[in-house]
Amino acid sequence: MHALEGALPNFHAIIPAGGVGSRLWPLSRAEAPKFLHDLTGSGHTLLGDTWNRVLPLAGSAGIMVVTGRAHRAAVQAQLPDLLDENIVLESEPKDSSAAIGLAAAILHRRHPDVIVGSFAADHVITDSERFRQSVAEAVAVARAGYITTIGISPSEPSVGFGYIARGAALSVEGAPHAHLVDCFVEKPDLPTATAYVESGDYLWNAGMFIARADTLLAQLGETEPLLHEGLLEIAAAWDTDSRADVVDAVWPLLPKIAIDYSVAEPAAAAGRLAVVRGDFAWDDVGDFSSLAKLLSGNRPGDLAILGEGARVLADSSSGVVVSQSSRLISLIGVTDIVVVDTPDALLVTTREHAQRVKSVVDAIKLAGRDDLL
């Protein structure tokens, strides 16, 4: 695999930095969501790592970040080279179609032939060079007119990810790993996931999308015309003095829908969606079980510890401890434990039940304890 030299021509990266990551409560909060944390011990937040991955592909002037108004200061503090014109602030969350669609519409007005790539701010990728090579392939496929996604070669039959069924191979110069997409499959049960992995025809859906901006917007116009119309109206006013008034009038009325349903699935059904296989380690760090696996290097008997100055004594114990306090945490004879200690909340569960943390967040909302969210 050859190393890439320089940014890809006419390519802009979009980093949607939204969501609370409720399955990582109480570490991830509304004021400090998952992407603003260093979950790998790299010394950078997940957002910072994402910026560093796409920087060689797009250059600092070619990266746009979409985030909530409340997170503007934190995002700009972590990304000092992010241009002010390339930060898009949402007054309220409207899901990925609106976030990515608005960024694509703004960039399309500035650069009519632009190719955009969307990469979540809170995913972990450990082989940046292989990632960039896959993006370069996806850009080549996008230039040929396809909406393109990057599917991850599965390392195990995971039930925590959605899957992409690969169809016929495509003949696109510069993209030897490109196929059409037959369909997307929601998170399967273990026997089904095992069969997928053994077949070799299925890839993990990592939620990365690369396309010509006009192609992506055209698909959005077919599937969600009201959303499409609103985004174009906002984009037309974005670089003018009327931006604030138009955003305040239009954004609250936009429908909420994930880009998987507004763009990816309809494009796949129409034969307009391609996938490039990505042979690099990837994780969306969706819960504390994923975090434990990530931090321990997939050694199930280990105890992973995250937190600057964490004080942990452990005897015959495994799992993960996340500490944001100075108190001593002692574990004796507990297996696959999850302990998350913050100044105002303590979570204790097991890796098996890590997905159920979201129900705690739902209960806190019902109780009206917004101070804990």
mmCIF file of C-alpha atoms in Angstrom:
data_model
loop_
_atom_site.group_PDB
_atom_site.id
_atom_site.type_symbol
_atom_site.label_atom_id
_atom_site.label_comp_id
_atom_site.label_asym_id
_atom_site.label_seq_id
_atom_site.Cartn_x
_atom_site.Cartn_y
_atom_site.Cartn_z
ATOM 1 C CA MET A 1 0.000 0.000 0.000
ATOM 2 C CA HIS A 2 1.505 3.280 -1.122
ATOM 3 C CA ALA A 3 1.662 6.299 1.170
ATOM 4 C CA LEU A 4 -0.366 9.280 0.052
ATOM 5 C CA GLU A 5 1.407 12.509 -0.802
ATOM 6 C CA GLY A 6 -0.466 15.761 -0.265
ATOM 7 C CA ALA A 7 -4.125 16.603 0.017
ATOM 8 C CA LEU A 8 -6.679 15.110 -2.366
ATOM 9 C CA PRO A 9 -7.715 17.605 -5.086
ATOM 10 C CA ASN A 10 -11.021 19.393 -4.452
ATOM 11 C CA PHE A 11 -11.776 17.287 -1.370
ATOM 12 C CA HIS A 12 -13.272 18.644 1.849
ATOM 13 C CA ALA A 13 -13.785 16.691 5.052
ATOM 14 C CA ILE A 14 -16.881 17.174 7.214
ATOM 15 C CA ILE A 15 -16.669 16.231 10.896
ATOM 16 C CA PRO A 16 -20.097 15.998 12.550
ATOM 17 C CA ALA A 17 -19.397 16.537 16.263
ATOM 18 C CA GLY A 18 -22.724 15.920 17.927
ATOM 19 C CA GLY A 19 -24.549 13.479 20.152
ATOM 20 C CA VAL A 20 -24.142 12.962 23.870
ATOM 21 C CA GLY A 21 -22.953 9.344 23.913
ATOM 22 C CA SER A 22 -25.494 8.400 26.559
ATOM 23 C CA ARG A 23 -24.155 4.840 26.900
ATOM 24 C CA LEU A 24 -20.942 6.384 28.224
ATOM 25 C CA TRP A 25 -22.674 8.294 31.052
ATOM 26 C CA PRO A 26 -21.545 9.648 33.507
ATOM 27 C CA LEU A 27 -18.257 10.238 31.654
ATOM 28 C CA SER A 28 -19.969 11.659 28.587
ATOM 29 C CA ARG A 29 -22.355 14.529 29.385
ATOM 30 C CA ALA A 30 -24.299 17.131 27.441
ATOM 31 C CA GLU A 31 -21.662 19.768 28.260
ATOM 32 C CA ALA A 32 -18.731 17.408 27.643
ATOM 33 C CA PRO A 33 -19.816 14.743 25.128
ATOM 34 C CA LYS A 34 -17.791 11.751 24.062
ATOM 35 C CA PHE A 35 -15.866 13.490 21.284
ATOM 36 C CA LEU A 36 -14.367 15.970 23.772
ATOM 37 C CA HIS A 37 -12.700 13.196 25.816
ATOM 38 C CA ASP A 38 -9.415 11.351 25.404
ATOM 39 C CA LEU A 39 -10.668 7.759 25.542
ATOM 40 C CA THR A 40 -7.534 6.111 24.186
ATOM 41 C CA GLY A 41 -4.760 7.651 26.255
ATOM 42 C CA SER A 42 -3.322 9.242 23.088
ATOM 43 C CA GLY A 43 -3.116 12.678 24.661
ATOM 44 C CA HIS A 44 -5.751 13.933 22.196
ATOM 45 C CA THR A 45 -9.526 13.931 22.386
ATOM 46 C CA LEU A 46 -11.439 11.804 19.874
ATOM 47 C CA LEU A 47 -12.212 15.023 17.974
ATOM 48 C CA GLY A 48 -8.527 15.946 17.922
ATOM 49 C CA ASP A 49 -7.583 12.494 16.649
ATOM 50 C CA THR A 50 -10.217 12.747 13.897
ATOM 51 C CA TRP A 51 -8.843 16.132 12.806
ATOM 52 C CA ASN A 52 -5.317 14.729 12.683
ATOM 53 C CA ARG A 53 -6.463 11.767 10.557
ATOM 54 C CA VAL A 54 -8.165 13.846 7.879
ATOM 55 C CA LEU A 55 -5.711 16.759 7.892
ATOM 56 C CA PRO A 56 -3.300 15.202 5.340
ATOM 57 C CA LEU A 57 -6.256 14.505 3.023
ATOM 58 C CA ALA A 58 -7.927 17.914 3.066
ATOM 59 C CA GLY A 59 -5.575 20.429 4.693
ATOM 60 C CA SER A 60 -6.754 22.667 7.529
ATOM 61 C CA ALA A 61 -8.690 24.942 5.155
ATOM 62 C CA GLY A 62 -10.584 21.917 3.823
ATOM 63 C CA ILE A 63 -12.062 20.647 7.100
ATOM 64 C CA MET A 64 -15.524 21.710 8.263
ATOM 65 C CA VAL A 65 -16.859 20.857 11.745
ATOM 66 C CA VAL A 66 -20.573 20.754 12.538
ATOM 67 C CA THR A 67 -21.358 21.001 16.250
ATOM 68 C CA GLY A 68 -23.786 22.469 18.761
ATOM 69 C CA ARG A 69 -23.626 26.116 19.758
ATOM 70 C CA ALA A 70 -22.809 25.089 23.327
ATOM 71 C CA HIS A 71 -19.624 23.336 22.181
ATOM 72 C CA ARG A 72 -18.168 26.095 20.016
ATOM 73 C CA ALA A 73 -15.555 27.250 22.533
ATOM 74 C CA ALA A 74 -14.386 23.718 23.371
ATOM 75 C CA VAL A 75 -14.137 22.734 19.705
ATOM 76 C CA GLN A 76 -12.183 25.855 18.780
ATOM 77 C CA ALA A 77 -9.870 25.401 21.772
ATOM 78 C CA GLN A 78 -9.044 21.859 20.664
ATOM 79 C CA LEU A 79 -8.779 22.721 16.964
ATOM 80 C CA PRO A 80 -6.904 26.037 16.802
ATOM 81 C CA ASP A 81 -6.353 25.683 13.039
ATOM 82 C CA LEU A 82 -10.077 25.316 12.293
ATOM 83 C CA LEU A 83 -11.110 28.323 10.192
ATOM 84 C CA ASP A 84 -13.985 30.365 11.589
ATOM 85 C CA GLU A 85 -15.794 30.071 8.253
ATOM 86 C CA ASN A 86 -15.611 26.278 8.551
ATOM 87 C CA ILE A 87 -17.423 25.836 11.852
ATOM 88 C CA VAL A 88 -21.165 25.226 11.480
ATOM 89 C CA LEU A 89 -23.204 25.628 14.664
ATOM 90 C CA GLU A 90 -26.513 23.874 15.241
ATOM 91 C CA SER A 91 -29.039 25.668 17.455
ATOM 92 C CA GLU A 92 -30.541 22.265 18.257
ATOM 93 C CA PRO A 93 -29.667 18.708 17.173
ATOM 94 C CA LYS A 94 -31.406 17.595 13.981
ATOM 95 C CA ASP A 95 -29.623 14.273 13.333
ATOM 96 C CA SER A 96 -27.013 13.468 10.722
ATOM 97 C CA SER A 97 -28.929 14.262 7.508
ATOM 98 C CA ALA A 98 -29.330 17.921 8.457
ATOM 99 C CA ALA A 99 -25.804 18.254 9.868
ATOM 100 C CA ILE A 100 -23.990 16.652 6.947
ATOM 101 C CA GLY A 101 -26.443 17.976 4.366
ATOM 102 C CA LEU A 102 -26.004 21.591 5.480
ATOM 103 C CA ALA A 103 -22.215 21.315 5.430
ATOM 104 C CA ALA A 104 -22.378 19.779 1.942
ATOM 105 C CA ALA A 105 -24.749 22.522 0.741
ATOM 106 C CA ILE A 106 -22.513 25.304 2.071
ATOM 107 C CA LEU A 107 -19.406 23.762 0.521
ATOM 108 C CA HIS A 108 -21.231 23.187 -2.776
ATOM 109 C CA ARG A 109 -22.056 26.905 -3.018
ATOM 110 C CA ARG A 110 -18.425 27.784 -2.326
ATOM 111 C CA HIS A 111 -16.928 25.075 -4.560
ATOM 112 C CA PRO A 112 -19.465 23.682 -7.084
ATOM 113 C CA ASP A 113 -17.417 20.577 -7.951
ATOM 114 C CA VAL A 114 -16.404 19.718 -4.388
ATOM 115 C CA ILE A 115 -16.222 16.143 -3.130
ATOM 116 C CA VAL A 116 -17.111 15.815 0.536
ATOM 117 C CA GLY A 117 -16.375 13.093 3.046
ATOM 118 C CA SER A 118 -18.138 12.777 6.405
ATOM 119 C CA PHE A 119 -16.235 11.270 9.340
ATOM 120 C CA ALA A 120 -17.681 11.065 12.853
ATOM 121 C CA ALA A 121 -15.812 12.988 15.546
ATOM 122 C CA ASP A 122 -16.029 10.197 18.127
ATOM 123 C CA HIS A 123 -14.684 7.055 16.434
ATOM 124 C CA VAL A 124 -11.323 5.390 17.052
ATOM 125 C CA ILE A 125 -9.075 4.353 14.133
ATOM 126 C CA THR A 126 -5.598 3.077 14.866
ATOM 127 C CA ASP A 127 -4.049 2.818 11.387
ATOM 128 C CA SER A 128 -4.292 6.304 9.934
ATOM 129 C CA GLU A 129 -2.339 5.520 6.761
ATOM 130 C CA ARG A 130 -4.639 2.643 5.777
ATOM 131 C CA PHE A 131 -7.618 4.853 6.596
ATOM 132 C CA ARG A 132 -6.359 7.578 4.293
ATOM 133 C CA GLN A 133 -5.718 5.079 1.518
ATOM 134 C CA SER A 134 -9.325 3.883 1.780
ATOM 135 C CA VAL A 135 -10.592 7.455 1.665
ATOM 136 C CA ALA A 136 -8.505 8.093 -1.457
ATOM 137 C CA GLU A 137 -10.165 5.062 -3.094
ATOM 138 C CA ALA A 138 -13.600 6.270 -2.015
ATOM 139 C CA VAL A 139 -12.908 9.703 -3.503
ATOM 140 C CA ALA A 140 -12.007 8.064 -6.825
ATOM 141 C CA VAL A 141 -15.334 6.197 -6.766
ATOM 142 C CA ALA A 142 -17.176 9.409 -5.842
ATOM 143 C CA ARG A 143 -15.622 11.163 -8.841
ATOM 144 C CA ALA A 144 -17.179 8.412 -10.966
ATOM 145 C CA GLY A 145 -20.619 9.484 -9.735
ATOM 146 C CA TYR A 146 -21.341 7.137 -6.849
ATOM 147 C CA ILE A 147 -22.190 7.922 -3.262
ATOM 148 C CA THR A 148 -19.544 5.901 -1.461
ATOM 149 C CA THR A 149 -19.097 4.491 2.008
ATOM 150 C CA ILE A 150 -16.168 2.749 3.673
ATOM 151 C CA GLY A 151 -16.974 -0.647 5.156
ATOM 152 C CA ILE A 152 -14.671 -2.148 7.750
ATOM 153 C CA SER A 153 -13.353 -5.684 7.372
ATOM 154 C CA PRO A 154 -14.856 -7.370 10.465
ATOM 155 C CA SER A 155 -12.394 -8.780 12.977
ATOM 156 C CA GLU A 156 -15.118 -10.761 14.775
ATOM 157 C CA PRO A 157 -18.863 -11.455 14.539
ATOM 158 C CA SER A 158 -19.890 -8.350 16.448
ATOM 159 C CA VAL A 159 -23.571 -7.821 17.294
ATOM 160 C CA GLY A 160 -22.936 -4.167 18.153
ATOM 161 C CA PHE A 161 -22.502 -2.898 14.584
ATOM 162 C CA GLY A 162 -24.628 -2.731 11.466
ATOM 163 C CA TYR A 163 -23.400 -4.545 8.349
ATOM 164 C CA ILE A 164 -23.066 -3.739 4.656
ATOM 165 C CA ALA A 165 -23.724 -6.487 2.101
ATOM 166 C CA ARG A 166 -21.287 -6.151 -0.784
ATOM 167 C CA GLY A 167 -22.559 -6.653 -4.310
ATOM 168 C CA ALA A 168 -20.778 -6.733 -7.656
ATOM 169 C CA ALA A 169 -17.242 -5.424 -7.971
ATOM 170 C CA LEU A 170 -16.820 -2.033 -9.645
ATOM 171 C CA SER A 171 -14.157 -1.176 -12.182
ATOM 172 C CA VAL A 172 -12.973 2.280 -11.129
ATOM 173 C CA GLU A 173 -9.397 3.401 -11.675
ATOM 174 C CA GLY A 174 -7.661 3.971 -8.358
ATOM 175 C CA ALA A 175 -10.223 1.958 -6.386
ATOM 176 C CA PRO A 176 -9.375 -1.759 -6.445
ATOM 177 C CA HIS A 177 -11.558 -2.524 -3.405
ATOM 178 C CA ALA A 178 -14.809 -0.936 -4.634
ATOM 179 C CA HIS A 179 -18.110 -2.810 -4.856
ATOM 180 C CA LEU A 180 -21.729 -1.894 -5.231
ATOM 181 C CA VAL A 181 -23.782 -2.119 -2.039
ATOM 182 C CA ASP A 182 -26.609 -4.647 -2.067
ATOM 183 C CA CYS A 183 -28.172 -3.549 1.207
ATOM 184 C CA PHE A 184 -27.613 -2.491 4.803
ATOM 185 C CA VAL A 185 -28.406 -4.820 7.689
ATOM 186 C CA GLU A 186 -29.230 -3.621 11.203
ATOM 187 C CA LYS A 187 -27.372 -5.067 14.201
ATOM 188 C CA PRO A 188 -27.814 -8.875 13.861
ATOM 189 C CA ASP A 189 -27.906 -11.646 16.439
ATOM 190 C CA LEU A 190 -24.723 -13.654 17.016
ATOM 191 C CA PRO A 191 -25.474 -16.627 14.685
ATOM 192 C CA THR A 192 -26.344 -14.210 11.866
ATOM 193 C CA ALA A 193 -23.261 -12.075 12.502
ATOM 194 C CA THR A 194 -21.109 -15.220 12.504
ATOM 195 C CA ALA A 195 -22.542 -16.271 9.141
ATOM 196 C CA TYR A 196 -21.900 -12.778 7.748
ATOM 197 C CA VAL A 197 -18.252 -12.798 8.785
ATOM 198 C CA GLU A 198 -17.664 -16.333 7.500
ATOM 199 C CA SER A 199 -19.168 -15.456 4.100
ATOM 200 C CA GLY A 200 -16.662 -12.665 3.504
ATOM 201 C CA ASP A 201 -19.369 -10.617 1.768
ATOM 202 C CA TYR A 202 -20.261 -8.357 4.687
ATOM 203 C CA LEU A 203 -18.485 -5.352 6.179
ATOM 204 C CA TRP A 204 -19.140 -3.296 9.287
ATOM 205 C CA ASN A 205 -21.005 -0.064 8.642
ATOM 206 C CA ALA A 206 -18.785 2.717 10.018
ATOM 207 C CA GLY A 207 -21.048 5.572 8.910
ATOM 208 C CA MET A 208 -18.492 7.229 6.622
ATOM 209 C CA PHE A 209 -19.866 8.746 3.413
ATOM 210 C CA ILE A 210 -17.931 10.254 0.509
ATOM 211 C CA ALA A 211 -19.601 11.821 -2.529
ATOM 212 C CA ARG A 212 -19.720 14.776 -4.839
ATOM 213 C CA ALA A 213 -21.719 17.341 -2.886
ATOM 214 C CA ASP A 214 -24.176 17.784 -5.753
ATOM 215 C CA THR A 215 -24.730 14.009 -5.955
ATOM 216 C CA LEU A 216 -25.378 13.727 -2.223
ATOM 217 C CA LEU A 217 -27.748 16.702 -2.266
ATOM 218 C CA ALA A 218 -29.618 15.329 -5.285
ATOM 219 C CA GLN A 219 -30.253 12.066 -3.438
ATOM 220 C CA LEU A 220 -31.408 13.998 -0.386
ATOM 221 C CA GLY A 221 -33.761 15.989 -2.630
ATOM 222 C CA GLU A 222 -35.364 12.796 -3.932
ATOM 223 C CA THR A 223 -35.852 11.215 -0.511
ATOM 224 C CA GLU A 224 -36.415 14.200 1.805
ATOM 225 C CA PRO A 225 -37.497 17.172 -0.352
ATOM 226 C CA LEU A 226 -38.565 19.371 2.587
ATOM 227 C CA LEU A 227 -35.244 18.870 4.351
ATOM 228 C CA HIS A 228 -33.390 19.455 1.098
ATOM 229 C CA GLU A 229 -35.272 22.706 0.420
ATOM 230 C CA GLY A 230 -34.597 24.008 3.922
ATOM 231 C CA LEU A 231 -30.897 23.197 3.778
ATOM 232 C CA LEU A 232 -30.482 24.950 0.433
ATOM 233 C CA GLU A 233 -32.265 28.014 1.838
ATOM 234 C CA ILE A 234 -29.908 28.145 4.811
ATOM 235 C CA ALA A 235 -26.835 27.509 2.644
ATOM 236 C CA ALA A 236 -27.806 30.376 0.315
ATOM 237 C CA ALA A 237 -27.804 32.760 3.286
ATOM 238 C CA TRP A 238 -24.826 31.252 5.112
ATOM 239 C CA ASP A 239 -22.100 33.557 3.829
ATOM 240 C CA THR A 240 -24.328 36.656 3.998
ATOM 241 C CA ASP A 241 -25.528 39.053 6.690
ATOM 242 C CA SER A 242 -28.914 37.285 6.811
ATOM 243 C CA ARG A 243 -27.483 33.966 8.067
ATOM 244 C CA ALA A 244 -28.726 34.255 11.659
ATOM 245 C CA ASP A 245 -32.285 35.218 10.702
ATOM 246 C CA VAL A 246 -32.621 32.451 8.121
ATOM 247 C CA VAL A 247 -31.117 29.794 10.404
ATOM 248 C CA ASP A 248 -33.412 30.774 13.271
ATOM 249 C CA ALA A 249 -36.447 30.650 10.971
ATOM 250 C CA VAL A 250 -35.688 27.458 9.049
ATOM 251 C CA TRP A 251 -33.523 25.144 11.184
ATOM 252 C CA PRO A 252 -36.161 24.397 13.880
ATOM 253 C CA LEU A 253 -38.601 23.239 11.174
ATOM 254 C CA LEU A 254 -36.245 20.706 9.560
ATOM 255 C CA PRO A 255 -37.160 17.021 9.958
ATOM 256 C CA LYS A 256 -34.884 14.750 11.981
ATOM 257 C CA ILE A 257 -33.576 11.747 10.073
ATOM 258 C CA ALA A 258 -30.299 9.815 9.984
ATOM 259 C CA ILE A 259 -28.306 9.963 6.760
ATOM 260 C CA ASP A 260 -28.422 6.164 6.575
ATOM 261 C CA TYR A 261 -32.160 6.421 5.856
ATOM 262 C CA SER A 262 -32.246 9.630 3.808
ATOM 263 C CA VAL A 263 -29.253 8.936 1.550
ATOM 264 C CA ALA A 264 -27.459 5.603 2.003
ATOM 265 C CA GLU A 265 -30.330 3.105 1.878
ATOM 266 C CA PRO A 266 -32.235 4.803 -0.978
ATOM 267 C CA ALA A 267 -29.015 5.151 -2.985
ATOM 268 C CA ALA A 268 -28.237 1.450 -2.424
ATOM 269 C CA ALA A 269 -31.720 0.485 -3.634
ATOM 270 C CA ALA A 270 -31.168 2.587 -6.765
ATOM 271 C CA GLY A 271 -27.733 1.087 -7.485
ATOM 272 C CA ARG A 272 -25.982 4.381 -6.755
ATOM 273 C CA LEU A 273 -24.141 3.411 -3.563
ATOM 274 C CA ALA A 274 -20.656 1.920 -3.551
ATOM 275 C CA VAL A 275 -18.490 0.598 -0.734
ATOM 276 C CA VAL A 276 -14.726 0.501 -0.382
ATOM 277 C CA ARG A 277 -13.342 -2.112 1.992
ATOM 278 C CA GLY A 278 -11.269 -0.618 4.784
ATOM 279 C CA ASP A 279 -8.593 -2.875 6.251
ATOM 280 C CA PHE A 280 -7.932 -0.902 9.421
ATOM 281 C CA ALA A 281 -8.968 -1.243 13.047
ATOM 282 C CA TRP A 282 -12.075 0.804 13.840
ATOM 283 C CA ASP A 283 -14.419 1.185 16.785
ATOM 284 C CA ASP A 284 -17.243 3.596 17.523
ATOM 285 C CA VAL A 285 -16.670 3.170 21.295
ATOM 286 C CA GLY A 286 -20.393 2.819 21.762
ATOM 287 C CA ASP A 287 -20.344 1.690 25.399
ATOM 288 C CA PHE A 288 -18.025 0.867 28.296
ATOM 289 C CA SER A 289 -17.583 -2.720 27.140
ATOM 290 C CA SER A 290 -16.140 -1.373 23.873
ATOM 291 C CA LEU A 291 -13.950 1.004 25.853
ATOM 292 C CA ALA A 292 -12.649 -1.823 28.045
ATOM 293 C CA LYS A 293 -11.807 -3.881 24.973
ATOM 294 C CA LEU A 294 -10.092 -0.920 23.347
ATOM 295 C CA LEU A 295 -7.978 0.006 26.362
ATOM 296 C CA SER A 296 -6.978 -3.579 27.202
ATOM 297 C CA GLY A 297 -5.961 -4.454 23.661
ATOM 298 C CA ASN A 298 -8.759 -7.061 23.613
ATOM 299 C CA ARG A 299 -7.260 -8.996 26.521
ATOM 300 C CA PRO A 300 -10.416 -10.041 28.432
ATOM 301 C CA GLY A 301 -8.617 -10.848 31.695
ATOM 302 C CA ASP A 302 -7.111 -7.381 32.047
ATOM 303 C CA LEU A 303 -8.316 -4.413 34.042
ATOM 304 C CA ALA A 304 -8.209 -1.245 31.944
ATOM 305 C CA ILE A 305 -7.825 2.058 33.768
ATOM 306 C CA LEU A 306 -8.552 5.494 32.311
ATOM 307 C CA GLY A 307 -8.109 8.797 34.081
ATOM 308 C CA GLU A 308 -5.249 11.115 34.869
ATOM 309 C CA GLY A 309 -4.149 10.358 38.417
ATOM 310 C CA ALA A 310 -6.568 7.432 38.795
ATOM 311 C CA ARG A 311 -5.962 5.565 42.071
ATOM 312 C CA VAL A 312 -6.945 1.917 41.712
ATOM 313 C CA LEU A 313 -6.046 -1.160 43.745
ATOM 314 C CA ALA A 314 -7.135 -4.417 42.136
ATOM 315 C CA ASP A 315 -6.864 -8.080 43.050
ATOM 316 C CA SER A 316 -8.065 -10.791 40.648
ATOM 317 C CA SER A 317 -10.315 -8.336 38.812
ATOM 318 C CA SER A 318 -11.005 -7.450 35.186
ATOM 319 C CA GLY A 319 -13.002 -4.865 33.246
ATOM 320 C CA VAL A 320 -12.579 -1.110 33.146
ATOM 321 C CA VAL A 321 -12.267 1.726 35.669
ATOM 322 C CA VAL A 322 -12.739 5.341 34.608
ATOM 323 C CA SER A 323 -11.830 7.811 37.327
ATOM 324 C CA GLN A 324 -12.275 11.580 37.393
ATOM 325 C CA SER A 325 -11.860 11.863 41.165
ATOM 326 C CA SER A 326 -9.001 11.508 43.616
ATOM 327 C CA ARG A 327 -10.623 8.771 45.670
ATOM 328 C CA LEU A 328 -9.086 5.317 45.915
ATOM 329 C CA ILE A 329 -11.040 2.608 44.097
ATOM 330 C CA SER A 330 -10.446 -0.963 45.331
ATOM 331 C CA LEU A 331 -11.598 -4.027 43.408
ATOM 332 C CA ILE A 332 -11.348 -7.575 44.737
ATOM 333 C CA GLY A 333 -12.378 -10.655 42.807
ATOM 334 C CA VAL A 334 -14.766 -8.995 40.356
ATOM 335 C CA THR A 335 -14.896 -9.984 36.692
ATOM 336 C CA ASP A 336 -15.763 -7.730 33.750
ATOM 337 C CA ILE A 337 -16.643 -4.889 36.103
ATOM 338 C CA VAL A 338 -17.344 -1.334 34.910
ATOM 339 C CA VAL A 339 -16.717 1.469 37.407
ATOM 340 C CA VAL A 340 -17.055 5.111 36.350
ATOM 341 C CA ASP A 341 -16.346 7.573 39.130
ATOM 342 C CA THR A 342 -17.029 11.284 38.556
ATOM 343 C CA PRO A 343 -17.383 14.115 41.089
ATOM 344 C CA ASP A 344 -21.193 13.981 41.108
ATOM 345 C CA ALA A 345 -22.121 10.479 39.877
ATOM 346 C CA LEU A 346 -20.913 6.902 40.224
ATOM 347 C CA LEU A 347 -21.740 4.091 37.802
ATOM 348 C CA VAL A 348 -21.165 0.429 38.606
ATOM 349 C CA THR A 349 -22.215 -2.255 36.128
ATOM 350 C CA THR A 350 -20.688 -5.082 34.117
ATOM 351 C CA ARG A 351 -19.495 -5.296 30.530
ATOM 352 C CA GLU A 352 -22.419 -7.624 29.778
ATOM 353 C CA HIS A 353 -24.916 -4.919 30.737
ATOM 354 C CA ALA A 354 -23.005 -1.919 29.356
ATOM 355 C CA GLN A 355 -25.619 -1.209 26.682
ATOM 356 C CA ARG A 356 -28.236 -0.663 29.407
ATOM 357 C CA VAL A 357 -26.522 2.486 30.709
ATOM 358 C CA LYS A 358 -28.717 4.493 28.337
ATOM 359 C CA SER A 359 -31.751 3.467 30.428
ATOM 360 C CA VAL A 360 -30.175 5.200 33.436
ATOM 361 C CA VAL A 361 -29.897 8.391 31.390
ATOM 362 C CA ASP A 362 -33.544 8.056 30.366
ATOM 363 C CA ALA A 363 -34.540 7.663 34.030
ATOM 364 C CA ILE A 364 -32.540 10.761 34.991
ATOM 365 C CA LYS A 365 -34.343 12.748 32.272
ATOM 366 C CA LEU A 366 -37.724 11.583 33.566
ATOM 367 C CA ALA A 367 -36.710 12.641 37.072
ATOM 368 C CA GLY A 368 -35.903 16.118 35.793
ATOM 369 C CA ARG A 369 -32.283 15.968 36.985
ATOM 370 C CA ASP A 370 -30.828 17.861 34.061
ATOM 371 C CA ASP A 371 -27.851 18.798 36.252
ATOM 372 C CA LEU A 372 -26.671 15.173 35.957
ATOM 373 C CA LEU A 373 -26.986 15.008 32.186
#
